[in-house]
Amino acid sequence: MDIRDLTIIGGGPVGLFAATMARLHGLSTTVLESLPELGGQLYALYPEKPIYDVAGFYGITGKDLALRLREQAEHFDPEFRVNQAVQSIERSPDDNSFEIYTQDSRYHTRSILITVGIGAFVPRPLTAENAERFVDRGVYYLMPPLEHFRGRRVLVVGGGDTALDWTLAIAPRAREVILIHRRDQFRGQEESLRLIRESPNITVKTPYELTRINGDEHIAQVVIKHVKTQEEESWAVDDVVGGLGFLPSLGPVKNWGLDLEGQTIRVDPASMVTNRAGIYAAGDVVSYPGKVKLIATGFGEVGIAMAQIRHYLDPSKHGLPHSTNLKTIPTR
């Protein structure tokens, strides 16, 4: 059986950057992704969502960022395997490597880096009356193409970055966007809030919650309620966007013998190693004191993990050489 230096579990943005770093420094690498496409949450859930907090880009869409990360990784020729949901990780009989089992394959590897993000993608549902009846025909958790909203009246529900980003993405096309949040204060980035306040076709309503959606074949109207006074208002809208984020679910990861904290994996931030020697993790799936869940943070964690993985595989190597000092660029 072919044995790899490193197998990366998760083909989202952090996993793709990890593939680049691993191959850049000469490690034979396989990336296992459970979805049919690489890119993870960015590609599957937020293809047209603008991303502002990745260095070097202003408002790049999730799909474009995922494609650029994939192109960067492909230059170094790692092995990508999609539709490969990892079920279990076992120590090999020699105790110096691992065997990874998916639904239909087995992979042999000397080390592992877990970059599965938030795990399974389960949207937080709207609790308003009739919300379930209009899912994907007026109520959206996974976004349609943004052109769908051109000239339409759209209600966005939520108070975090997901809701703010979608509001800003929809507004240039929509006739009107109403953003409601059940608290007075938003949790998103200040720059996003500034842009929303300055937009002529965005109305912000706080503290309000969505109580009912009315319509026959299509949404015609929503009813929102002031959280404190309980007074109700009706608004004519065509679409409702649930921007409440996603419920994390680690799925099979819970059975891999790792030290967990809720729906995250505990790691040593100085090395990104888990409680199992040879298994590392990075990105939104990890927890440690002071952890910040940003794509940029995940990229930095990859650099830390890769230095430690190189040393784990070859104790004579310490840290990572600067890419400008590499005499040759490795290929598979």
Coordinates of C-alpha atoms in Angstrom, one line a residue:
M1 CA 0.0 0.0 0.0
D2 CA 1.2 3.5 -0.9
I3 CA 2.1 5.4 2.3
R4 CA 1.9 9.2 2.4
D5 CA 3.9 11.5 4.6
L6 CA 0.7 13.5 5.4
T7 CA -3.0 13.1 4.8
I8 CA -5.1 16.2 5.2
I9 CA -8.7 15.5 6.2
G10 CA -10.8 18.4 4.9
G11 CA -10.6 20.2 1.6
G12 CA -11.8 23.6 2.7
P13 CA -9.6 26.8 2.6
V14 CA -7.4 25.8 5.4
G15 CA -6.9 22.3 4.1
L16 CA -6.1 23.6 0.6
F17 CA -3.5 26.0 2.0
A18 CA -2.1 23.1 4.1
A19 CA -1.7 21.0 0.9
T20 CA 0.3 23.9 -0.7
M21 CA 2.5 24.2 2.4
A22 CA 3.1 20.4 2.7
R23 CA 4.1 20.0 -0.9
L24 CA 6.1 23.2 -0.9
H25 CA 8.3 21.5 1.8
G26 CA 8.5 18.2 0.1
L27 CA 5.9 16.1 1.9
S28 CA 3.9 13.6 -0.2
T29 CA 0.3 14.6 0.5
T30 CA -3.3 13.4 0.1
V31 CA -6.3 15.6 0.7
L32 CA -9.6 13.8 1.6
E33 CA -12.8 15.8 1.2
S34 CA -16.2 14.4 2.1
L35 CA -18.1 16.7 -0.4
P36 CA -18.1 16.3 -4.2
E37 CA -16.1 19.6 -4.6
L38 CA -13.1 21.1 -2.9
G39 CA -13.5 24.4 -1.1
G40 CA -15.6 23.2 1.9
Q41 CA -18.0 25.7 3.4
L42 CA -16.8 28.5 1.2
Y43 CA -17.7 26.6 -2.0
A44 CA -20.8 24.7 -0.8
L45 CA -22.5 27.3 1.3
Y46 CA -21.2 30.8 0.5
P47 CA -20.1 30.7 -3.2
E48 CA -21.1 34.4 -3.7
K49 CA -20.5 35.7 -0.2
P50 CA -17.9 38.5 -0.2
I51 CA -14.9 37.9 2.2
Y52 CA -13.1 40.9 3.5
D53 CA -10.7 39.5 6.1
V54 CA -8.2 37.5 4.0
A55 CA -5.0 39.4 3.3
G56 CA -4.5 40.6 -0.3
F57 CA -8.2 40.6 -1.3
Y58 CA -11.1 43.0 -0.9
G59 CA -14.5 41.4 -1.1
I60 CA -13.4 38.2 -2.9
T61 CA -16.3 35.8 -3.1
G62 CA -16.1 32.5 -1.3
K63 CA -16.1 30.6 -4.6
D64 CA -13.3 32.6 -6.1
L65 CA -11.2 32.3 -2.9
A66 CA -11.7 28.5 -2.9
L67 CA -10.8 28.3 -6.6
R68 CA -7.6 30.4 -6.1
L69 CA -6.6 28.2 -3.1
R70 CA -7.2 25.1 -5.2
E71 CA -5.2 26.5 -8.1
Q72 CA -2.3 27.3 -5.8
A73 CA -2.3 23.8 -4.3
E74 CA -2.6 22.1 -7.7
H75 CA 0.6 23.8 -8.8
F76 CA 2.4 21.5 -6.3
D77 CA 0.4 18.4 -7.4
P78 CA -1.0 16.9 -4.2
E79 CA -3.5 14.0 -4.5
F80 CA -7.1 15.2 -4.1
R81 CA -9.8 12.7 -3.3
V82 CA -13.4 13.9 -3.0
N83 CA -16.5 12.1 -1.8
Q84 CA -14.3 10.5 0.9
A85 CA -15.9 10.9 4.3
V86 CA -13.5 9.6 6.9
Q87 CA -15.1 7.1 9.2
S88 CA -12.2 6.1 11.5
I89 CA -8.5 6.4 12.1
E90 CA -6.5 3.5 13.4
R91 CA -2.8 3.0 14.3
S92 CA -1.1 0.7 11.8
P93 CA 0.4 -2.6 13.1
D94 CA 3.9 -1.1 13.0
D95 CA 2.6 1.7 15.3
N96 CA 4.6 4.2 13.2
S97 CA 1.8 5.2 10.9
F98 CA -2.0 5.4 10.5
E99 CA -4.7 3.8 8.5
I100 CA -7.6 6.0 7.5
Y101 CA -10.9 4.4 6.6
T102 CA -13.6 6.0 4.4
Q103 CA -16.8 4.5 3.3
D104 CA -15.1 2.7 0.4
S105 CA -11.3 3.1 0.7
R106 CA -8.3 2.8 3.1
Y107 CA -5.4 5.3 3.2
H108 CA -2.0 4.7 4.8
T109 CA -0.2 7.8 6.1
R110 CA 2.6 8.7 8.5
S111 CA 0.9 11.8 9.9
I112 CA -2.5 13.5 9.7
L113 CA -3.8 17.1 9.7
I114 CA -7.5 17.6 10.4
T115 CA -9.0 20.7 8.8
V116 CA -12.7 20.0 8.7
G117 CA -13.9 23.5 9.7
I118 CA -17.2 23.4 11.6
G119 CA -17.9 19.9 10.5
A120 CA -21.3 19.1 9.1
F121 CA -23.2 22.0 7.6
V122 CA -26.5 22.2 9.5
P123 CA -28.2 25.7 9.2
R124 CA -29.8 27.2 12.3
P125 CA -33.5 27.2 11.2
L126 CA -35.9 30.1 11.5
T127 CA -38.5 29.5 14.1
A128 CA -41.1 31.8 12.5
E129 CA -44.5 30.4 11.6
N130 CA -44.6 28.9 8.1
A131 CA -40.8 29.2 7.6
E132 CA -40.4 25.5 6.9
R133 CA -43.2 25.7 4.2
F134 CA -41.2 28.1 2.1
V135 CA -37.7 26.6 2.3
D136 CA -35.9 27.0 -1.0
R137 CA -38.9 28.9 -2.5
G138 CA -38.6 32.1 -0.7
V139 CA -36.8 31.1 2.5
Y140 CA -33.1 30.5 2.0
Y141 CA -30.3 29.1 4.2
L142 CA -28.1 28.1 1.3
M143 CA -28.0 30.9 -1.1
P144 CA -29.2 31.0 -4.7
P145 CA -27.3 33.0 -7.2
L146 CA -27.3 36.7 -6.2
E147 CA -29.1 37.6 -9.4
H148 CA -32.2 35.9 -8.0
F149 CA -32.6 39.0 -5.7
R150 CA -32.5 41.6 -8.4
G151 CA -35.4 44.1 -8.0
R152 CA -36.8 42.1 -5.0
R153 CA -37.6 43.0 -1.4
V154 CA -35.6 40.8 0.9
L155 CA -35.6 40.3 4.7
V156 CA -32.4 39.1 6.3
V157 CA -32.5 37.7 9.8
G158 CA -29.4 37.6 12.1
G159 CA -26.8 39.6 14.0
G160 CA -23.5 38.1 13.1
D161 CA -21.1 38.3 10.2
T162 CA -23.1 35.8 8.1
A163 CA -26.2 38.1 8.2
L164 CA -24.2 41.3 7.6
D165 CA -22.2 39.9 4.7
W166 CA -25.3 38.6 3.0
T167 CA -27.1 41.9 3.5
L168 CA -24.2 43.7 1.8
A169 CA -24.0 41.2 -1.0
I170 CA -27.8 41.3 -1.8
A171 CA -28.3 45.1 -1.4
P172 CA -26.7 46.2 -4.8
R173 CA -29.2 44.0 -6.6
A174 CA -32.3 44.2 -4.5
R175 CA -35.0 46.8 -4.5
E176 CA -34.9 46.9 -0.7
V177 CA -33.3 44.9 2.1
I178 CA -34.6 44.8 5.7
L179 CA -32.1 43.5 8.3
I180 CA -33.6 42.5 11.6
H181 CA -31.8 41.3 14.8
R182 CA -33.4 40.4 18.1
R183 CA -30.8 42.3 20.1
D184 CA -29.8 46.0 19.9
Q185 CA -26.1 45.2 19.3
F186 CA -24.7 43.3 16.3
R187 CA -21.8 40.9 16.6
G188 CA -20.3 41.5 13.2
Q189 CA -17.5 43.6 11.9
E190 CA -17.7 47.4 12.4
E191 CA -16.8 48.1 8.8
S192 CA -19.8 46.0 7.6
L193 CA -22.1 47.8 10.0
R194 CA -20.8 51.2 8.6
L195 CA -21.5 50.2 5.1
I196 CA -25.0 48.9 6.0
R197 CA -25.8 52.2 7.7
E198 CA -24.7 54.2 4.7
S199 CA -26.6 52.1 2.1
P200 CA -29.7 53.9 0.8
N201 CA -31.8 50.7 0.3
I202 CA -31.1 48.9 3.6
T203 CA -33.4 49.3 6.6
V204 CA -32.1 48.1 10.0
K205 CA -34.7 47.0 12.7
T206 CA -33.6 46.2 16.2
P207 CA -34.5 44.6 18.5
Y208 CA -37.0 42.7 16.3
E209 CA -37.6 39.0 15.6
L210 CA -39.5 37.3 12.8
T211 CA -42.7 35.7 14.0
R212 CA -44.7 34.8 10.8
I213 CA -44.3 34.4 7.0
N214 CA -47.5 34.9 5.0
G215 CA -48.2 33.9 1.4
D216 CA -49.6 31.2 -0.9
E217 CA -47.3 29.8 -3.6
H218 CA -44.8 32.6 -2.9
I219 CA -44.0 34.8 0.1
A220 CA -46.0 38.0 0.2
Q221 CA -45.5 39.4 3.7
V222 CA -43.6 38.9 6.9
V223 CA -44.6 39.9 10.5
I224 CA -41.9 41.0 12.8
K225 CA -42.3 41.8 16.6
H226 CA -40.4 44.2 18.8
V227 CA -38.7 42.1 21.4
K228 CA -39.4 44.5 24.3
T229 CA -42.8 46.1 23.5
Q230 CA -44.2 43.1 21.7
E231 CA -45.6 45.4 19.0
E232 CA -45.9 43.9 15.6
E233 CA -45.2 45.3 12.1
S234 CA -45.9 43.9 8.7
W235 CA -43.6 44.2 5.7
A236 CA -44.1 43.2 2.1
V237 CA -41.2 41.1 1.0
D238 CA -40.4 38.5 -1.7
D239 CA -37.6 36.5 0.1
V240 CA -36.4 35.7 3.6
V241 CA -32.7 34.9 4.2
G242 CA -31.8 33.0 7.4
G243 CA -28.4 34.4 8.5
L244 CA -28.3 32.7 11.9
G245 CA -25.2 30.6 11.1
F246 CA -24.8 26.9 11.3
L247 CA -25.0 24.3 14.1
P248 CA -21.6 22.6 14.3
S249 CA -21.6 18.8 14.2
L250 CA -18.3 16.9 14.3
G251 CA -20.0 13.6 13.1
P252 CA -17.5 10.7 13.0
V253 CA -14.7 12.9 14.3
K254 CA -16.1 12.3 17.8
N255 CA -15.0 8.6 17.5
W256 CA -11.4 9.3 16.5
G257 CA -10.0 9.2 20.1
L258 CA -9.4 12.9 20.2
D259 CA -9.7 15.3 23.2
L260 CA -12.8 17.4 22.4
E261 CA -14.2 20.6 23.8
G262 CA -17.8 20.7 22.7
Q263 CA -17.7 20.5 18.9
T264 CA -14.0 21.4 18.6
I265 CA -10.7 19.5 19.0
R266 CA -8.3 20.7 21.7
V267 CA -4.8 21.3 20.5
D268 CA -1.6 22.7 21.8
P269 CA -1.3 26.1 20.1
A270 CA 2.4 26.0 20.1
S271 CA 2.4 22.9 17.9
M272 CA -1.3 22.3 16.8
V273 CA -0.9 18.7 17.9
T274 CA -3.9 16.8 19.4
N275 CA -3.7 14.4 22.2
R276 CA -2.7 11.7 19.7
A277 CA 0.9 11.9 18.6
G278 CA 1.1 12.3 14.8
I279 CA -2.4 13.8 14.5
Y280 CA -2.6 17.6 14.2
A281 CA -5.5 20.0 13.6
A282 CA -6.0 23.6 12.3
G283 CA -8.8 26.0 11.4
D284 CA -12.2 26.5 12.9
V285 CA -12.3 22.9 14.2
V286 CA -9.7 23.6 16.9
S287 CA -9.9 25.2 20.3
Y288 CA -7.2 26.7 22.6
P289 CA -7.2 29.8 24.9
G290 CA -7.6 32.9 22.8
K291 CA -8.6 31.1 19.6
V292 CA -10.1 33.4 16.9
K293 CA -12.2 31.8 14.2
L294 CA -10.9 33.5 11.0
I295 CA -9.7 32.0 7.8
A296 CA -6.5 34.0 8.3
T297 CA -6.0 32.4 11.7
G298 CA -6.3 29.0 10.1
F299 CA -3.6 29.8 7.6
G300 CA -1.3 30.8 10.4
E301 CA -2.1 27.6 12.3
V302 CA -1.1 25.6 9.2
G303 CA 2.4 27.2 9.3
I304 CA 2.8 26.1 12.9
A305 CA 1.4 22.6 12.3
M306 CA 3.6 22.1 9.2
A307 CA 6.8 22.9 11.1
Q308 CA 5.9 20.4 13.8
I309 CA 4.8 17.8 11.3
R310 CA 8.2 18.0 9.4
H311 CA 10.0 17.6 12.8
Y312 CA 7.7 14.7 13.7
L313 CA 8.5 12.9 10.4
D314 CA 12.2 13.8 10.5
P315 CA 13.6 14.9 13.9
S316 CA 16.6 16.4 12.3
K317 CA 14.4 19.1 10.7
H318 CA 13.3 22.1 12.8
G319 CA 10.9 24.8 11.8
L320 CA 10.2 25.6 8.1
P321 CA 12.6 27.1 5.7
H322 CA 11.5 30.2 3.9
S323 CA 10.0 29.4 0.5
T324 CA 12.4 31.9 -1.1
N325 CA 15.3 29.8 0.1
L326 CA 14.1 26.5 -1.5
K327 CA 16.4 25.4 -4.3
T328 CA 13.8 23.2 -5.9
I329 CA 10.0 23.1 -5.9
P330 CA 8.8 19.6 -5.1
T331 CA 6.3 17.7 -7.2
R332 CA 4.4 14.5 -6.5

